[in-house]
mmCIF file of C-alpha atoms and ligand atoms in Angstrom:
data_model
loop_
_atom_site.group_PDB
_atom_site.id
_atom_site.type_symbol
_atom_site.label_atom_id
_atom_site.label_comp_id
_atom_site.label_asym_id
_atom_site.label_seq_id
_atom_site.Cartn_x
_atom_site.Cartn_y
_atom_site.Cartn_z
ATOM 1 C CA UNK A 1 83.755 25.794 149.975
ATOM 2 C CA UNK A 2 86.166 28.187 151.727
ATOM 3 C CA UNK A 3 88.248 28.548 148.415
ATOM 4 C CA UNK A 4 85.054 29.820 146.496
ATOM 5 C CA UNK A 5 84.346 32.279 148.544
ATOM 6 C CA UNK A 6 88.260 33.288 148.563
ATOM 7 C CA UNK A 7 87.512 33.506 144.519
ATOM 8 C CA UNK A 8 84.618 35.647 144.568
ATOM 9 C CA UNK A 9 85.817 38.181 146.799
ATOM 10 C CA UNK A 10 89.593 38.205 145.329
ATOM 11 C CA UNK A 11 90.323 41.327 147.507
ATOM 12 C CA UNK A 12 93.908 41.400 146.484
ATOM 13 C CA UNK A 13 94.782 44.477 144.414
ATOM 14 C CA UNK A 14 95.483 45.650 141.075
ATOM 15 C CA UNK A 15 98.812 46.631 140.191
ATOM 16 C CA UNK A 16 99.207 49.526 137.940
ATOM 17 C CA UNK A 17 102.478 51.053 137.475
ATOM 18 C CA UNK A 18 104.103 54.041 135.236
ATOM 19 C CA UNK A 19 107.442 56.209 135.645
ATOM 20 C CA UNK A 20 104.947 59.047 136.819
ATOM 21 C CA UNK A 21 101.497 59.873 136.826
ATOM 22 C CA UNK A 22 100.595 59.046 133.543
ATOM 23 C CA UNK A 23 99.585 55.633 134.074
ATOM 24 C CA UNK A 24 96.370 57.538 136.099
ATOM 25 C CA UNK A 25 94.709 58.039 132.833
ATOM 26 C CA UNK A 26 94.528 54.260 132.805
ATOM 27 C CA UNK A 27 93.162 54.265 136.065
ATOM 28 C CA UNK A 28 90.685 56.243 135.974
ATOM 29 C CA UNK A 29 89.830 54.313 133.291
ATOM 30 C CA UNK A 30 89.653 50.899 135.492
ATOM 31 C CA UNK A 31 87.950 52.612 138.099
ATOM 32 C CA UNK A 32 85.486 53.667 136.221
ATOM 33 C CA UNK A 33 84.809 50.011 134.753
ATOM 34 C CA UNK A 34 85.739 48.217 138.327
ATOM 35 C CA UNK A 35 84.333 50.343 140.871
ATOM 36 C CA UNK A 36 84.873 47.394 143.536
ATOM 37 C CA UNK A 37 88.906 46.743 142.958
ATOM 38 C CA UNK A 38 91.467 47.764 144.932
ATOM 39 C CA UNK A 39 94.185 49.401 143.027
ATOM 40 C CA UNK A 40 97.978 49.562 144.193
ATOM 41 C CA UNK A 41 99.631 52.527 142.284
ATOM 42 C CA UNK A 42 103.232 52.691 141.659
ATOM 43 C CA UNK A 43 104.491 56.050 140.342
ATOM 44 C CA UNK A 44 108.592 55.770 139.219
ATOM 45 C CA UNK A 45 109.215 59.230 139.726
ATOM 46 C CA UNK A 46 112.157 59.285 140.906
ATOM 47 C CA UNK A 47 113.343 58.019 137.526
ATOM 48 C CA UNK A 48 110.647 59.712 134.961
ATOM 49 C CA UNK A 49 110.687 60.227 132.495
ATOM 50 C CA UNK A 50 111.540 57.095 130.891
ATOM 51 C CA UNK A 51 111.267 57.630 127.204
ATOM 52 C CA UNK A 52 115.182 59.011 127.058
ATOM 53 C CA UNK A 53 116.464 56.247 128.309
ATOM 54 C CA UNK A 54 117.904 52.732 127.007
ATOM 55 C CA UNK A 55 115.667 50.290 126.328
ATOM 56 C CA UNK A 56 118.001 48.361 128.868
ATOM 57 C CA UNK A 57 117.968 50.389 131.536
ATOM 58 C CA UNK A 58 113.907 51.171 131.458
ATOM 59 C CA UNK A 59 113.307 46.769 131.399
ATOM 60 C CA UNK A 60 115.551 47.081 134.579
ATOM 61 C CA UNK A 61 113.487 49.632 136.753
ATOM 62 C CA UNK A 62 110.076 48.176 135.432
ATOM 63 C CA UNK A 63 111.130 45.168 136.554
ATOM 64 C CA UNK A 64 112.215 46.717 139.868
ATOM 65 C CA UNK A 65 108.531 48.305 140.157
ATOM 66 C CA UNK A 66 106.751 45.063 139.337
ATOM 67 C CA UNK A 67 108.340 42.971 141.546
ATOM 68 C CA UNK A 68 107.397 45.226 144.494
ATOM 69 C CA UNK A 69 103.995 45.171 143.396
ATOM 70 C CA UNK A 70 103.860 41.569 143.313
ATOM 71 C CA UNK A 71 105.810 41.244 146.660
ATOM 72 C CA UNK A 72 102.341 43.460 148.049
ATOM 73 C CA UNK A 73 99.754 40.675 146.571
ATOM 74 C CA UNK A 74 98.876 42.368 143.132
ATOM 75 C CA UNK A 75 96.630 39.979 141.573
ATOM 76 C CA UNK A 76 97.285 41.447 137.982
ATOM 77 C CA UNK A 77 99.476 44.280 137.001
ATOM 78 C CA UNK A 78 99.189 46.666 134.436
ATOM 79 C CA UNK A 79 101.768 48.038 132.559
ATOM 80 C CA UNK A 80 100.160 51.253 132.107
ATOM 81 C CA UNK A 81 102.691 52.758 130.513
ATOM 82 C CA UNK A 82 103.371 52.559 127.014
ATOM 83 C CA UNK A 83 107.561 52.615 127.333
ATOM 84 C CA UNK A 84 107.822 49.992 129.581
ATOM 85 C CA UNK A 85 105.772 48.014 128.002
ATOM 86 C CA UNK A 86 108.096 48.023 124.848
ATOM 87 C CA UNK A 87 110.589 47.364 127.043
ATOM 88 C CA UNK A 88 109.669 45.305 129.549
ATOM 89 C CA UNK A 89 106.335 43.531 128.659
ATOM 90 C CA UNK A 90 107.935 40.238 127.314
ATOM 91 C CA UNK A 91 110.545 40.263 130.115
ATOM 92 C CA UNK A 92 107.728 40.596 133.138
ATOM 93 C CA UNK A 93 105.864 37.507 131.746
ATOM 94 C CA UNK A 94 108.689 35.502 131.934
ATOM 95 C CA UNK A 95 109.909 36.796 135.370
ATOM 96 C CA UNK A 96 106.556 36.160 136.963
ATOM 97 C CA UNK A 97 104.769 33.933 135.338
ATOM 98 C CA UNK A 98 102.204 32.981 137.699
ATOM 99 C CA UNK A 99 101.190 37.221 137.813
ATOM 100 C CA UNK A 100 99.284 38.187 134.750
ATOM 101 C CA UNK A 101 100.465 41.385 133.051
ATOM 102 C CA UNK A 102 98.596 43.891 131.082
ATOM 103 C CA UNK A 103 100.436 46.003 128.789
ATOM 104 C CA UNK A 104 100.198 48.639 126.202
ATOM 105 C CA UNK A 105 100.814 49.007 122.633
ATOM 106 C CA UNK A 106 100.139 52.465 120.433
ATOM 107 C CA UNK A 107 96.503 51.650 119.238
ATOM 108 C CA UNK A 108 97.938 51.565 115.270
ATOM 109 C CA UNK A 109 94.821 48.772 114.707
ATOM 110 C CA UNK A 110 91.930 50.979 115.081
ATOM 111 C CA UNK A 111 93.528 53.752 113.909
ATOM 112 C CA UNK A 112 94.633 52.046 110.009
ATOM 113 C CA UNK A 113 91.137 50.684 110.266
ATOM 114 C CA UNK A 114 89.546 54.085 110.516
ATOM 115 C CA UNK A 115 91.552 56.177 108.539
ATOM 116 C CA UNK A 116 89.527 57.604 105.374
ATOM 117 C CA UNK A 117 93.065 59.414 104.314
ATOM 118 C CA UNK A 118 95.300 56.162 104.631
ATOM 119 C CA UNK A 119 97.682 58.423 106.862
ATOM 120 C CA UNK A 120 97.767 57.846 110.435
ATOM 121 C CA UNK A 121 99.559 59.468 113.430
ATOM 122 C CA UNK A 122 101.559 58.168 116.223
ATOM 123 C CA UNK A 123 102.929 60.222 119.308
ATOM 124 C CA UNK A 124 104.586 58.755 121.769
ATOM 125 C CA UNK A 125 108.307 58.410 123.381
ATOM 126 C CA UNK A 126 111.377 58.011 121.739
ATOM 127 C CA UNK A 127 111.882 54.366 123.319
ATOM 128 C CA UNK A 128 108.653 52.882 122.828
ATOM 129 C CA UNK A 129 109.884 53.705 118.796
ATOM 130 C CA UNK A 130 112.917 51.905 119.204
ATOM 131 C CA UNK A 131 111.280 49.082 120.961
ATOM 132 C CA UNK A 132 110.288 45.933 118.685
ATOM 133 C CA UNK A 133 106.550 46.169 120.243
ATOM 134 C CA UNK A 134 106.024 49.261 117.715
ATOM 135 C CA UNK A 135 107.752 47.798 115.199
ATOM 136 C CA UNK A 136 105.427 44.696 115.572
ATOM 137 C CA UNK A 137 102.279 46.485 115.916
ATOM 138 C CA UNK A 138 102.925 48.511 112.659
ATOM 139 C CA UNK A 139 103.627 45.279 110.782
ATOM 140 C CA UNK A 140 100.462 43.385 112.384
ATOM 141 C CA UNK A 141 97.772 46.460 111.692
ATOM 142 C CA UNK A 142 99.298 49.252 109.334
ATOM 143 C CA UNK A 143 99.012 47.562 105.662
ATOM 144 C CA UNK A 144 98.982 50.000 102.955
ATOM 145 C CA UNK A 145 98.729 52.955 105.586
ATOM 146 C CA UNK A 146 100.874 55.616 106.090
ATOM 147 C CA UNK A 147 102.228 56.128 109.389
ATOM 148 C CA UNK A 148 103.710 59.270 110.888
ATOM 149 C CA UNK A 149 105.822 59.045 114.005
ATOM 150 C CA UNK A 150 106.273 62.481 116.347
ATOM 151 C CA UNK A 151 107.975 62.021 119.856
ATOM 152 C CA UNK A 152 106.467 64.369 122.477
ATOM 153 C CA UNK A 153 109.055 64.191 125.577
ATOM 154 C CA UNK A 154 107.845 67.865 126.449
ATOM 155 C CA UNK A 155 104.059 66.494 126.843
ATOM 156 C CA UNK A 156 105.136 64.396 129.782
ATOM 157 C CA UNK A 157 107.210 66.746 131.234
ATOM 158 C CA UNK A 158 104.123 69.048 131.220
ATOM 159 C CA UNK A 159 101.607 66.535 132.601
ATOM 160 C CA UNK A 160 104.531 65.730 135.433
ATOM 161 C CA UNK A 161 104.035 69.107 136.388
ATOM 162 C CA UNK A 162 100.485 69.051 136.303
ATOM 163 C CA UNK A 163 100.323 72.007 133.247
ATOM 164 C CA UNK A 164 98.028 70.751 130.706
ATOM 165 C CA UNK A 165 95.860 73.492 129.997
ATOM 166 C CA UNK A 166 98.543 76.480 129.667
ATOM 167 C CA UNK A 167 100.337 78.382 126.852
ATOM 168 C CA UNK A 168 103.640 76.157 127.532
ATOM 169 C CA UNK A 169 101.158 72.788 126.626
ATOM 170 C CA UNK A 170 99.529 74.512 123.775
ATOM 171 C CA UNK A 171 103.007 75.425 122.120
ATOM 172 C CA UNK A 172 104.400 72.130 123.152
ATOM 173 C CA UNK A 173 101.329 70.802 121.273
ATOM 174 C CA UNK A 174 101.591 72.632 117.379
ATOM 175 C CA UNK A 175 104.923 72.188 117.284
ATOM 176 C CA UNK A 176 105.198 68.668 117.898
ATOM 177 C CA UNK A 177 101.294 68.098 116.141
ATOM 178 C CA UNK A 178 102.303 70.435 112.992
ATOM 179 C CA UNK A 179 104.743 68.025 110.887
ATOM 180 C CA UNK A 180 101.656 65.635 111.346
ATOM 181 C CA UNK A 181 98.878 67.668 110.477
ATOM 182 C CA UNK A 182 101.111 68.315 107.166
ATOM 183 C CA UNK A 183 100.820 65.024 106.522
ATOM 184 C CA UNK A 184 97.582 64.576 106.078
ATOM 185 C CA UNK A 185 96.858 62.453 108.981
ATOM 186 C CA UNK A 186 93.142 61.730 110.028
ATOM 187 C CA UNK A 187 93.877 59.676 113.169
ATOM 188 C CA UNK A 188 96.359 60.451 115.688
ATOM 189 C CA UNK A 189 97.370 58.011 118.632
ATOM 190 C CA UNK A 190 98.033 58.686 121.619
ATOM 191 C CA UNK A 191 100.697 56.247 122.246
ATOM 192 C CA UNK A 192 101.906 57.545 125.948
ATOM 193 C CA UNK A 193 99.902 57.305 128.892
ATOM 194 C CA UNK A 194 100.798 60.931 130.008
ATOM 195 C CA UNK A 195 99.010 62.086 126.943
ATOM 196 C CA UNK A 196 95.706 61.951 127.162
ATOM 197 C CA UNK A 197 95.969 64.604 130.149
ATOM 198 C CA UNK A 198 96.756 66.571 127.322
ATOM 199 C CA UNK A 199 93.674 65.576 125.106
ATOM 200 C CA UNK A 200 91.634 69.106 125.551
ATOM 201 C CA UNK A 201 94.407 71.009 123.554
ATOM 202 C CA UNK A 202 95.442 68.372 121.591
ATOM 203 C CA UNK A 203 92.206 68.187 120.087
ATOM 204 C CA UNK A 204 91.761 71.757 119.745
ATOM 205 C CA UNK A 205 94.954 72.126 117.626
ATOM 206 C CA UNK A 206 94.422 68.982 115.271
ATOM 207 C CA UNK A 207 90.113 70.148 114.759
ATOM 208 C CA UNK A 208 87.226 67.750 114.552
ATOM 209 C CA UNK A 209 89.044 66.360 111.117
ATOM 210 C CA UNK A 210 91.309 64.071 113.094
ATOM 211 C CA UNK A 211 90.198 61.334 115.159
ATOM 212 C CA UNK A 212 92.222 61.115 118.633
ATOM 213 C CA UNK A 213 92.608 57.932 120.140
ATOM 214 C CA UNK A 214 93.366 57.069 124.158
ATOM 215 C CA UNK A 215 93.418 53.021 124.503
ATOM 216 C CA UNK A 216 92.255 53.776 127.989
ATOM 217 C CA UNK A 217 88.969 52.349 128.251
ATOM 218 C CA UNK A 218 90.316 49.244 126.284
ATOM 219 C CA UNK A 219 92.690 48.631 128.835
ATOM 220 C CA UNK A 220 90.421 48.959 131.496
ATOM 221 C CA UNK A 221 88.252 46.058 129.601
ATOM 222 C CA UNK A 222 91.289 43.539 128.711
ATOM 223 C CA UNK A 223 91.687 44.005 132.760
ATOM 224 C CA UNK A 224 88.611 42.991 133.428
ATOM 225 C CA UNK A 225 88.296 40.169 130.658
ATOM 226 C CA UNK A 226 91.753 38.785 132.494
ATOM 227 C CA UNK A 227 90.109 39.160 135.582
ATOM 228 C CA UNK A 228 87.024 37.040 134.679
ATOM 229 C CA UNK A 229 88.713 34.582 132.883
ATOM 230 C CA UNK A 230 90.552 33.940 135.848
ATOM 231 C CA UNK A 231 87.668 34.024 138.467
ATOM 232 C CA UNK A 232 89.789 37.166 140.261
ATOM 233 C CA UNK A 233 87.349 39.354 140.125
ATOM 234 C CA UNK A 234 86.442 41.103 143.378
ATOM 235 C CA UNK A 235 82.530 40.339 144.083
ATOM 236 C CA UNK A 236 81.988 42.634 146.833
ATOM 237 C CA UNK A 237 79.797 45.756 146.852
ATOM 238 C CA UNK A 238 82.201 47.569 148.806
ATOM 239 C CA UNK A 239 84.136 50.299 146.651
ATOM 240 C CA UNK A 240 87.522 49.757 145.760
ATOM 241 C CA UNK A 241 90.424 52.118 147.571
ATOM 242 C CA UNK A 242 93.160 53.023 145.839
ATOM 243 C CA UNK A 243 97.182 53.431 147.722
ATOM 244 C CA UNK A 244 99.435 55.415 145.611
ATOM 245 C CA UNK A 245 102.849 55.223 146.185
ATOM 246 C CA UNK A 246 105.936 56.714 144.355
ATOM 247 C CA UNK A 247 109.381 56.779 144.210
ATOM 248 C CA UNK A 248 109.779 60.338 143.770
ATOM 249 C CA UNK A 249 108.151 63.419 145.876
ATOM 250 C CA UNK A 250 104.816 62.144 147.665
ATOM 251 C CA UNK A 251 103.583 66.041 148.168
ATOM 252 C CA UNK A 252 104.363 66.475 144.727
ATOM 253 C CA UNK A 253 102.557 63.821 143.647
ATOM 254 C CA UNK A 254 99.388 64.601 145.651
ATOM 255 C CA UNK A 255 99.155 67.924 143.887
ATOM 256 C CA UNK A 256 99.726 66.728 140.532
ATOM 257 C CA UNK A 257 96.770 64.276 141.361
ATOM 258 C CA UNK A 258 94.870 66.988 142.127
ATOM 259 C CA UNK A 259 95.557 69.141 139.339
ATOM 260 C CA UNK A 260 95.003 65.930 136.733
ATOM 261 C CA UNK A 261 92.121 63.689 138.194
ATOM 262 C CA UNK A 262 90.803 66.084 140.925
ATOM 263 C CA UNK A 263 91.254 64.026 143.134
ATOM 264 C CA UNK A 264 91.767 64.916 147.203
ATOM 265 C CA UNK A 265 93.940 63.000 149.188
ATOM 266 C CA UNK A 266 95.577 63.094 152.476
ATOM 267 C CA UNK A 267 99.269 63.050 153.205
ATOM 268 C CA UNK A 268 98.794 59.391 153.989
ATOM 269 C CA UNK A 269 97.186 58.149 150.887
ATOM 270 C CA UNK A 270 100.426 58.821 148.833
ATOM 271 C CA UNK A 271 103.360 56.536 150.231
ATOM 272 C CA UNK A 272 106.948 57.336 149.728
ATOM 273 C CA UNK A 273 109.507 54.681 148.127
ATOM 274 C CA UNK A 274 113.414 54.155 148.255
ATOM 275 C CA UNK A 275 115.391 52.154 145.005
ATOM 276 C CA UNK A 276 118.026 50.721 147.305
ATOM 277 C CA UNK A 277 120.471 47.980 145.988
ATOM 278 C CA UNK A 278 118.306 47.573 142.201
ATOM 279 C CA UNK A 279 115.348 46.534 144.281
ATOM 280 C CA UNK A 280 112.433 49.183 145.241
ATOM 281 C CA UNK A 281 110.168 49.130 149.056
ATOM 282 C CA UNK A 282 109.413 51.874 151.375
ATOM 283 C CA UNK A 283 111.144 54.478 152.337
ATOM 284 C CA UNK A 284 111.959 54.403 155.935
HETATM 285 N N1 DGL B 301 103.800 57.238 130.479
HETATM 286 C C1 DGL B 301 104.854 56.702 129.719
HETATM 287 C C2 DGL B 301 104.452 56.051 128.430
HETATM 288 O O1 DGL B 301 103.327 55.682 128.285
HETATM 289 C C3 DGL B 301 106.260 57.135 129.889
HETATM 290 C C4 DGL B 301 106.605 58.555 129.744
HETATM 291 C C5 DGL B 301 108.031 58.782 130.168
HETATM 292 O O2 DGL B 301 108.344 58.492 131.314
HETATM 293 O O3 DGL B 301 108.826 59.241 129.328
HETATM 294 O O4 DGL B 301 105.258 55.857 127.556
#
């Protein structure tokens, strides 16, 4: 008896991790969907951005990040970040393999479905190209379509900084978006979760011809079909808090929050972390 009411009310939260703050457009997306869970947000600023780096090195700090998650009682932890999941995704499932993982992968399979001009888009960074997850997902899902790669590192460097709106983003945006556009392309992924911050001018540079997809919302649902199938859902009414924590500036953070999601928050909602020895926890 006592262990079904533990299920139903699986108060634990959910883990959600990027190098930054671009895993919050995945958030958002799960709060939206799971009003009731508890999220625990891990921000790896104090290494972002991750898409320069080794594949190597970026499998290390996810790994890092997870494990402190899992050490604080996630139930489930999303990957929401589209870099570490190429690098990491196979890795984390091994490591912890009682902790289900949700990752991401640049949405190619809608996208080849959809497209009326068999040429297809894909922006993202320049690891998650490198990584074999791309490389899979074009095999799986692009038959017979053309697909055109651009890597954006400027758009998360913008979205760090909370400027997604500005003349900076909307250069940023038709240069990188212009050798795509050339091609012909009628759908264009957003394959990096700092992205869709940038959505508004993105879309107003590529026109209603060009279908832009965020896997957002689908992520928020695989969370939730994981959840169910697992019975650790959280059943209460209550709404679901969120702690964000991150390894880089908490102030910063809290005002790049603000300037992405809108969101208020008090000094204490945003936690501070320390990498000390390979392994992350608060800082003192
Ligand atoms: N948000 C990330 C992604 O989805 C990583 C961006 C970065 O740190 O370079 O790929």
């Amino acid at each position: 008896m006592a262990s079904d009411i533990t299920l139903l009310y699986d108060t634990r939260p959910i883990g959600v991790l990027d190098s930054g703050v671009g895993g919050l457009s995945v958030l958002r997306e799960i709060r939206a969907l799971l009003p009731h869970e508890h999220i625990l947000y891990a921000a790896d600023q104090g290494h972002v951005p991750y898409g320069p780096r080794s594949i190597e090195e970026v499998r290390t700090f996810t790994l890092g990040v997870a494990r402190f998650l899992i050490e604080h009682k996630a139930k489930l932890v999303v990957v929401a970040c589209n870099t570490a999941s190429a690098a990491a995704l196979y890795t984390l499932r091994e490591a912890f393999p009682e902790t289900p993982f949700v990752g991401m992968e640049p949405a190619v399979k809608p996208a080849a479905r959809d497209t009326r001009t068999g040429r297809i888009g894909v922006i993202a960074t320049e690891a998650t190209f490198q990584g074999e997850l791309y490389a899979s997902v074009v095999g799986r899902f692009a038959n017979g379509v053309q697909v055109e790669t651009q890597a954006c590192p400027e758009f998360v460097l913008l979205a760090e900084a909370g400027e997604t709106s500005g003349d900076a983003a909307r250069e940023a945006v038709r240069r990188r978006l212009a050798p795509l556009l050339a091609a012909g392309i009628d759908q264009l992924v957003l394959g990096c979760t700092h992205f869709p911050f940038l959505r508004a001018i993105i879309e107003a540079e590529v026109g209603p011809g060009v279908c832009v997809i965020d896997p957002g919302a689908a992520i928020a649902r695989q969370v939730r079909r994981v959840l169910d199938g697992r019975g650790l859902l959280n059943g209460s009414d209550a709404p679901g808090g969120v702690t964000y924590t991150t390894s880089g500036d908490p102030a910063a953070f809290r005002r790049v929050l603000n300037a992405l999601l809108g969101i208020d928050t008090r000094p204490d909602d945003v936690l501070a972390l320390r990498w000390n020895g390979g392994l992350l926890g608060w800082a003192e």
